[in-house]
mmCIF file of N, CA and C in Angstrom:
data_model
loop_
_atom_site.group_PDB
_atom_site.id
_atom_site.type_symbol
_atom_site.label_atom_id
_atom_site.label_comp_id
_atom_site.label_asym_id
_atom_site.label_seq_id
_atom_site.Cartn_x
_atom_site.Cartn_y
_atom_site.Cartn_z
ATOM 1 N N UNK A 239 0.812 -1.213 0.000
ATOM 2 C CA UNK A 239 0.000 0.000 0.000
ATOM 3 C C UNK A 239 0.847 1.265 0.000
ATOM 4 N N UNK A 240 2.069 1.182 0.491
ATOM 5 C CA UNK A 240 2.928 2.353 0.539
ATOM 6 C C UNK A 240 3.251 2.923 -0.828
ATOM 7 N N UNK A 241 3.236 2.084 -1.863
ATOM 8 C CA UNK A 241 3.564 2.571 -3.196
ATOM 9 C C UNK A 241 2.455 3.406 -3.812
ATOM 10 N N UNK A 242 1.259 3.397 -3.280
ATOM 11 C CA UNK A 242 0.162 4.209 -3.820
ATOM 12 C C UNK A 242 0.181 5.632 -3.270
ATOM 13 N N UNK A 243 0.772 5.856 -2.158
ATOM 14 C CA UNK A 243 0.770 7.161 -1.510
ATOM 15 C C UNK A 243 1.322 8.276 -2.387
ATOM 16 N N UNK A 244 2.460 8.098 -3.089
ATOM 17 C CA UNK A 244 2.950 9.207 -3.920
ATOM 18 C C UNK A 244 1.960 9.650 -4.986
ATOM 19 N N UNK A 245 1.219 8.720 -5.580
ATOM 20 C CA UNK A 245 0.237 9.122 -6.596
ATOM 21 C C UNK A 245 -0.894 9.931 -5.973
ATOM 22 N N UNK A 246 -1.336 9.549 -4.794
ATOM 23 C CA UNK A 246 -2.408 10.289 -4.124
ATOM 24 C C UNK A 246 -1.935 11.686 -3.777
ATOM 25 N N UNK A 247 -0.746 11.809 -3.249
ATOM 26 C CA UNK A 247 -0.199 13.115 -2.871
ATOM 27 C C UNK A 247 -0.040 13.994 -4.103
ATOM 28 N N UNK A 248 0.524 13.455 -5.187
ATOM 29 C CA UNK A 248 0.726 14.287 -6.369
ATOM 30 C C UNK A 248 -0.606 14.715 -6.981
ATOM 31 N N UNK A 249 -1.621 13.873 -6.931
ATOM 32 C CA UNK A 249 -2.939 14.243 -7.437
ATOM 33 C C UNK A 249 -3.526 15.374 -6.615
ATOM 34 N N UNK A 250 -3.413 15.292 -5.299
ATOM 35 C CA UNK A 250 -3.943 16.339 -4.434
ATOM 36 C C UNK A 250 -3.212 17.653 -4.675
ATOM 37 N N UNK A 251 -1.885 17.608 -4.832
ATOM 38 C CA UNK A 251 -1.138 18.826 -5.102
ATOM 39 C C UNK A 251 -1.541 19.413 -6.444
ATOM 40 N N UNK A 252 -1.778 18.571 -7.422
ATOM 41 C CA UNK A 252 -2.183 19.037 -8.737
ATOM 42 C C UNK A 252 -3.524 19.754 -8.668
ATOM 43 N N UNK A 253 -4.465 19.215 -7.898
ATOM 44 C CA UNK A 253 -5.771 19.862 -7.758
ATOM 45 C C UNK A 253 -5.634 21.230 -7.115
ATOM 46 N N UNK A 254 -4.796 21.358 -6.129
ATOM 47 C CA UNK A 254 -4.627 22.647 -5.471
ATOM 48 C C UNK A 254 -4.022 23.667 -6.423
ATOM 49 N N UNK A 255 -3.021 23.249 -7.210
ATOM 50 C CA UNK A 255 -2.421 24.173 -8.160
ATOM 51 C C UNK A 255 -3.421 24.588 -9.219
ATOM 52 N N UNK A 256 -4.242 23.666 -9.696
ATOM 53 C CA UNK A 256 -5.158 23.998 -10.782
ATOM 54 C C UNK A 256 -6.309 24.869 -10.318
ATOM 55 N N UNK A 257 -6.526 24.963 -8.999
ATOM 56 C CA UNK A 257 -7.595 25.836 -8.548
ATOM 57 C C UNK A 257 -7.051 27.112 -7.925
ATOM 58 N N UNK A 258 -5.834 27.473 -8.300
ATOM 59 C CA UNK A 258 -5.234 28.719 -7.839
ATOM 60 C C UNK A 258 -6.017 29.897 -8.403
ATOM 61 N N UNK A 259 -6.118 30.957 -7.639
ATOM 62 C CA UNK A 259 -6.863 32.128 -8.101
ATOM 63 C C UNK A 259 -6.001 33.081 -8.894
ATOM 64 N N UNK A 260 -4.691 32.825 -8.970
ATOM 65 C CA UNK A 260 -3.818 33.683 -9.743
ATOM 66 C C UNK A 260 -3.274 34.853 -8.955
ATOM 67 N N UNK A 261 -3.775 35.099 -7.759
ATOM 68 C CA UNK A 261 -3.278 36.208 -6.955
ATOM 69 C C UNK A 261 -2.456 35.717 -5.774
ATOM 70 N N UNK A 262 -1.972 34.493 -5.842
ATOM 71 C CA UNK A 262 -1.147 33.945 -4.781
ATOM 72 C C UNK A 262 -1.929 33.143 -3.767
ATOM 73 N N UNK A 263 -3.237 33.308 -3.744
ATOM 74 C CA UNK A 263 -4.064 32.556 -2.803
ATOM 75 C C UNK A 263 -4.485 31.248 -3.443
ATOM 76 N N UNK A 264 -4.458 30.191 -2.668
ATOM 77 C CA UNK A 264 -4.900 28.896 -3.178
ATOM 78 C C UNK A 264 -6.135 28.462 -2.416
ATOM 79 N N UNK A 265 -7.285 28.409 -3.081
ATOM 80 C CA UNK A 265 -8.477 27.929 -2.405
ATOM 81 C C UNK A 265 -8.309 26.467 -2.024
ATOM 82 N N UNK A 266 -9.075 26.041 -1.066
ATOM 83 C CA UNK A 266 -9.028 24.641 -0.642
ATOM 84 C C UNK A 266 -9.555 23.754 -1.758
ATOM 85 N N UNK A 267 -9.064 22.537 -1.804
ATOM 86 C CA UNK A 267 -9.517 21.576 -2.806
ATOM 87 C C UNK A 267 -11.017 21.350 -2.663
ATOM 88 N N UNK A 268 -11.544 21.433 -1.453
ATOM 89 C CA UNK A 268 -12.950 21.129 -1.216
ATOM 90 C C UNK A 268 -13.895 22.161 -1.797
ATOM 91 N N UNK A 269 -13.409 23.328 -2.244
ATOM 92 C CA UNK A 269 -14.324 24.325 -2.791
ATOM 93 C C UNK A 269 -14.735 24.019 -4.228
ATOM 94 N N UNK A 270 -14.214 22.937 -4.813
ATOM 95 C CA UNK A 270 -14.657 22.473 -6.129
ATOM 96 C C UNK A 270 -15.397 21.162 -5.893
ATOM 97 N N UNK A 271 -16.730 21.188 -5.981
ATOM 98 C CA UNK A 271 -17.514 19.984 -5.703
ATOM 99 C C UNK A 271 -17.203 18.857 -6.678
ATOM 100 N N UNK A 272 -17.436 17.665 -6.227
ATOM 101 C CA UNK A 272 -17.245 16.492 -7.073
ATOM 102 C C UNK A 272 -18.115 16.643 -8.323
ATOM 103 N N UNK A 273 -17.545 16.293 -9.472
ATOM 104 C CA UNK A 273 -18.293 16.405 -10.725
ATOM 105 C C UNK A 273 -18.203 17.781 -11.354
ATOM 106 N N UNK A 274 -17.317 18.632 -10.851
ATOM 107 C CA UNK A 274 -17.139 19.984 -11.371
ATOM 108 C C UNK A 274 -15.656 20.247 -11.602
ATOM 109 N N UNK A 275 -15.366 21.315 -12.347
ATOM 110 C CA UNK A 275 -13.988 21.750 -12.515
ATOM 111 C C UNK A 275 -13.956 23.262 -12.661
ATOM 112 N N UNK A 276 -12.749 23.816 -12.576
ATOM 113 C CA UNK A 276 -12.564 25.252 -12.569
ATOM 114 C C UNK A 276 -12.049 25.742 -13.909
ATOM 115 N N UNK A 277 -12.617 26.852 -14.375
ATOM 116 C CA UNK A 277 -12.089 27.546 -15.546
ATOM 117 C C UNK A 277 -11.964 29.018 -15.194
ATOM 118 N N UNK A 278 -11.114 29.711 -15.932
ATOM 119 C CA UNK A 278 -10.942 31.153 -15.766
ATOM 120 C C UNK A 278 -11.377 31.822 -17.048
ATOM 121 N N UNK A 279 -12.194 32.871 -16.916
ATOM 122 C CA UNK A 279 -12.805 33.517 -18.072
ATOM 123 C C UNK A 279 -12.661 35.023 -17.933
ATOM 124 N N UNK A 280 -12.452 35.680 -19.035
ATOM 125 C CA UNK A 280 -12.407 37.129 -19.051
ATOM 126 C C UNK A 280 -11.313 37.609 -19.967
ATOM 127 N N UNK A 281 -11.417 38.850 -20.359
ATOM 128 C CA UNK A 281 -10.428 39.407 -21.269
ATOM 129 C C UNK A 281 -9.320 40.111 -20.487
ATOM 130 N N UNK A 282 -9.634 41.160 -19.773
ATOM 131 C CA UNK A 282 -8.605 41.878 -19.010
ATOM 132 C C UNK A 282 -8.369 41.214 -17.659
ATOM 133 N N UNK A 283 -9.432 41.022 -16.918
ATOM 134 C CA UNK A 283 -9.325 40.396 -15.603
ATOM 135 C C UNK A 283 -10.052 39.062 -15.639
ATOM 136 N N UNK A 284 -9.374 38.015 -15.233
ATOM 137 C CA UNK A 284 -9.941 36.666 -15.279
ATOM 138 C C UNK A 284 -10.787 36.407 -14.038
ATOM 139 N N UNK A 285 -11.946 35.799 -14.260
ATOM 140 C CA UNK A 285 -12.830 35.425 -13.170
ATOM 141 C C UNK A 285 -12.927 33.906 -13.129
ATOM 142 N N UNK A 286 -12.926 33.359 -11.942
ATOM 143 C CA UNK A 286 -12.949 31.911 -11.740
ATOM 144 C C UNK A 286 -14.393 31.409 -11.709
ATOM 145 N N UNK A 287 -14.663 30.337 -12.489
ATOM 146 C CA UNK A 287 -15.973 29.706 -12.501
ATOM 147 C C UNK A 287 -15.808 28.222 -12.223
ATOM 148 N N UNK A 288 -16.695 27.675 -11.421
ATOM 149 C CA UNK A 288 -16.738 26.238 -11.167
ATOM 150 C C UNK A 288 -17.937 25.715 -11.935
ATOM 151 N N UNK A 289 -17.667 24.830 -12.899
ATOM 152 C CA UNK A 289 -18.729 24.374 -13.786
ATOM 153 C C UNK A 289 -18.804 22.846 -13.792
ATOM 154 N N UNK A 290 -19.953 22.286 -14.151
ATOM 155 C CA UNK A 290 -20.111 20.829 -14.150
ATOM 156 C C UNK A 290 -19.317 20.158 -15.270
ATOM 157 N N UNK A 291 -18.829 18.974 -14.981
ATOM 158 C CA UNK A 291 -18.104 18.183 -15.981
ATOM 159 C C UNK A 291 -18.965 17.862 -17.192
ATOM 160 N N UNK A 292 -20.280 17.838 -17.024
ATOM 161 C CA UNK A 292 -21.179 17.509 -18.133
ATOM 162 C C UNK A 292 -21.036 18.495 -19.295
ATOM 163 N N UNK A 293 -20.528 19.713 -19.032
ATOM 164 C CA UNK A 293 -20.316 20.683 -20.108
ATOM 165 C C UNK A 293 -19.299 20.178 -21.128
ATOM 166 N N UNK A 294 -18.408 19.285 -20.708
ATOM 167 C CA UNK A 294 -17.379 18.769 -21.616
ATOM 168 C C UNK A 294 -17.975 18.000 -22.784
ATOM 169 N N UNK A 295 -19.198 17.506 -22.637
ATOM 170 C CA UNK A 295 -19.866 16.768 -23.708
ATOM 171 C C UNK A 295 -20.583 17.673 -24.699
ATOM 172 N N UNK A 296 -20.684 18.947 -24.411
ATOM 173 C CA UNK A 296 -21.441 19.875 -25.248
ATOM 174 C C UNK A 296 -20.567 20.452 -26.360
ATOM 175 N N UNK A 297 -21.010 20.362 -27.613
ATOM 176 C CA UNK A 297 -20.206 20.877 -28.733
ATOM 177 C C UNK A 297 -19.821 22.351 -28.586
ATOM 178 N N UNK A 298 -20.716 23.184 -28.082
ATOM 179 C CA UNK A 298 -20.393 24.607 -27.948
ATOM 180 C C UNK A 298 -19.283 24.828 -26.921
ATOM 181 N N UNK A 299 -19.272 24.030 -25.861
ATOM 182 C CA UNK A 299 -18.206 24.159 -24.868
ATOM 183 C C UNK A 299 -16.903 23.584 -25.422
ATOM 184 N N UNK A 300 -16.993 22.532 -26.203
ATOM 185 C CA UNK A 300 -15.807 21.960 -26.832
ATOM 186 C C UNK A 300 -15.158 22.965 -27.782
ATOM 187 N N UNK A 301 -15.982 23.802 -28.432
ATOM 188 C CA UNK A 301 -15.442 24.874 -29.286
ATOM 189 C C UNK A 301 -14.617 25.857 -28.460
ATOM 190 N N UNK A 302 -15.118 26.203 -27.271
ATOM 191 C CA UNK A 302 -14.357 27.101 -26.395
ATOM 192 C C UNK A 302 -13.027 26.475 -25.981
ATOM 193 N N UNK A 303 -13.047 25.186 -25.690
ATOM 194 C CA UNK A 303 -11.814 24.497 -25.311
ATOM 195 C C UNK A 303 -10.827 24.475 -26.472
ATOM 196 N N UNK A 304 -11.331 24.336 -27.684
ATOM 197 C CA UNK A 304 -10.448 24.375 -28.859
ATOM 198 C C UNK A 304 -9.814 25.756 -29.010
ATOM 199 N N UNK A 305 -10.599 26.802 -28.758
ATOM 200 C CA UNK A 305 -10.064 28.158 -28.814
ATOM 201 C C UNK A 305 -8.992 28.354 -27.736
ATOM 202 N N UNK A 306 -9.242 27.801 -26.555
ATOM 203 C CA UNK A 306 -8.259 27.903 -25.465
ATOM 204 C C UNK A 306 -6.972 27.184 -25.851
ATOM 205 N N UNK A 307 -7.100 26.024 -26.486
ATOM 206 C CA UNK A 307 -5.919 25.276 -26.914
ATOM 207 C C UNK A 307 -5.130 26.062 -27.956
ATOM 208 N N UNK A 308 -5.836 26.701 -28.909
ATOM 209 C CA UNK A 308 -5.160 27.483 -29.941
ATOM 210 C C UNK A 308 -4.422 28.670 -29.340
ATOM 211 N N UNK A 309 -5.041 29.334 -28.366
ATOM 212 C CA UNK A 309 -4.443 30.537 -27.801
ATOM 213 C C UNK A 309 -3.351 30.238 -26.779
ATOM 214 N N UNK A 310 -3.593 29.261 -25.902
ATOM 215 C CA UNK A 310 -2.671 29.015 -24.802
ATOM 216 C C UNK A 310 -1.909 27.705 -24.905
ATOM 217 N N UNK A 311 -2.317 26.810 -25.798
ATOM 218 C CA UNK A 311 -1.727 25.476 -25.807
ATOM 219 C C UNK A 311 -2.107 24.791 -24.505
ATOM 220 N N UNK A 312 -1.147 24.155 -23.896
ATOM 221 C CA UNK A 312 -1.425 23.507 -22.608
ATOM 222 C C UNK A 312 -0.751 24.261 -21.471
ATOM 223 N N UNK A 313 -0.317 25.486 -21.714
ATOM 224 C CA UNK A 313 0.323 26.312 -20.707
ATOM 225 C C UNK A 313 -0.629 27.456 -20.349
ATOM 226 N N UNK A 314 -1.529 27.206 -19.422
ATOM 227 C CA UNK A 314 -2.513 28.207 -19.041
ATOM 228 C C UNK A 314 -1.947 29.082 -17.932
ATOM 229 N N UNK A 315 -1.921 30.383 -18.121
ATOM 230 C CA UNK A 315 -1.273 31.280 -17.172
ATOM 231 C C UNK A 315 -1.897 31.294 -15.771
ATOM 232 N N UNK A 316 -3.151 30.913 -15.650
ATOM 233 C CA UNK A 316 -3.821 30.964 -14.349
ATOM 234 C C UNK A 316 -3.656 29.654 -13.565
ATOM 235 N N UNK A 317 -3.054 28.653 -14.166
ATOM 236 C CA UNK A 317 -2.893 27.374 -13.490
ATOM 237 C C UNK A 317 -4.032 26.412 -13.774
ATOM 238 N N UNK A 318 -5.140 26.913 -14.238
ATOM 239 C CA UNK A 318 -6.280 26.091 -14.639
ATOM 240 C C UNK A 318 -6.611 26.432 -16.077
ATOM 241 N N UNK A 319 -7.679 25.894 -16.589
ATOM 242 C CA UNK A 319 -8.059 26.168 -17.977
ATOM 243 C C UNK A 319 -8.533 27.614 -18.083
ATOM 244 N N UNK A 320 -7.941 28.339 -19.014
ATOM 245 C CA UNK A 320 -8.319 29.728 -19.264
ATOM 246 C C UNK A 320 -9.083 29.772 -20.573
ATOM 247 N N UNK A 321 -10.304 30.296 -20.521
ATOM 248 C CA UNK A 321 -11.170 30.376 -21.703
ATOM 249 C C UNK A 321 -11.038 31.780 -22.299
ATOM 250 N N UNK A 322 -10.616 31.886 -23.559
ATOM 251 C CA UNK A 322 -10.405 33.199 -24.174
ATOM 252 C C UNK A 322 -11.682 33.801 -24.756
ATOM 253 N N UNK A 323 -12.570 34.254 -23.892
ATOM 254 C CA UNK A 323 -13.769 34.946 -24.349
ATOM 255 C C UNK A 323 -14.201 35.906 -23.248
ATOM 256 N N UNK A 324 -15.157 36.759 -23.566
ATOM 257 C CA UNK A 324 -15.638 37.693 -22.557
ATOM 258 C C UNK A 324 -16.493 36.951 -21.523
ATOM 259 N N UNK A 325 -16.559 37.519 -20.352
ATOM 260 C CA UNK A 325 -17.374 36.922 -19.288
ATOM 261 C C UNK A 325 -18.837 36.855 -19.695
ATOM 262 N N UNK A 326 -19.324 37.891 -20.374
ATOM 263 C CA UNK A 326 -20.728 37.908 -20.812
ATOM 264 C C UNK A 326 -21.023 36.781 -21.802
ATOM 265 N N UNK A 327 -20.106 36.575 -22.760
ATOM 266 C CA UNK A 327 -20.300 35.486 -23.725
ATOM 267 C C UNK A 327 -20.300 34.130 -23.026
ATOM 268 N N UNK A 328 -19.404 33.964 -22.064
ATOM 269 C CA UNK A 328 -19.331 32.703 -21.330
ATOM 270 C C UNK A 328 -20.615 32.471 -20.533
ATOM 271 N N UNK A 329 -21.120 33.499 -19.887
ATOM 272 C CA UNK A 329 -22.357 33.370 -19.109
ATOM 273 C C UNK A 329 -23.546 33.047 -20.020
ATOM 274 N N UNK A 330 -23.591 33.669 -21.195
ATOM 275 C CA UNK A 330 -24.657 33.335 -22.161
ATOM 276 C C UNK A 330 -24.585 31.871 -22.560
ATOM 277 N N UNK A 331 -23.373 31.387 -22.822
ATOM 278 C CA UNK A 331 -23.204 29.991 -23.215
ATOM 279 C C UNK A 331 -23.637 29.057 -22.091
ATOM 280 N N UNK A 332 -23.199 29.325 -20.867
ATOM 281 C CA UNK A 332 -23.566 28.433 -19.758
ATOM 282 C C UNK A 332 -25.064 28.472 -19.473
ATOM 283 N N UNK A 333 -25.690 29.621 -19.665
ATOM 284 C CA UNK A 333 -27.162 29.685 -19.499
ATOM 285 C C UNK A 333 -27.843 28.804 -20.539
ATOM 286 N N UNK A 334 -27.355 28.854 -21.767
ATOM 287 C CA UNK A 334 -27.979 28.029 -22.812
ATOM 288 C C UNK A 334 -27.749 26.544 -22.544
ATOM 289 N N UNK A 335 -26.599 26.180 -21.978
ATOM 290 C CA UNK A 335 -26.335 24.787 -21.642
ATOM 291 C C UNK A 335 -27.221 24.325 -20.492
ATOM 292 N N UNK A 336 -27.494 25.219 -19.554
ATOM 293 C CA UNK A 336 -28.372 24.882 -18.436
ATOM 294 C C UNK A 336 -29.813 24.704 -18.875
ATOM 295 N N UNK A 337 -30.209 25.444 -19.919
ATOM 296 C CA UNK A 337 -31.590 25.356 -20.418
ATOM 297 C C UNK A 337 -31.823 24.085 -21.227
ATOM 298 N N UNK A 338 -30.753 23.483 -21.717
ATOM 299 C CA UNK A 338 -30.879 22.280 -22.561
ATOM 300 C C UNK A 338 -31.314 21.084 -21.783
#
């Protein structure tokens, strides 16, 4: 059982880094509920959103992820996925996904 501990520790550290707010503060891992993940959205100032994993199956959200990949590759400056769109556009998209 001792050989499993390093994987658990590295996974927990990875979750903490990916939910960094970008201002030096690291929220607790528990502030992202099971079945959700964190993205950062905005043009000038990035805002953190916790969204359901089910969005990953939606073509419109997959388009946003493709745009993020084109702009940032896999090196996201905020430590988590950064979506390159305005906050208003992102909120409109998530409202439409919630209505579906």
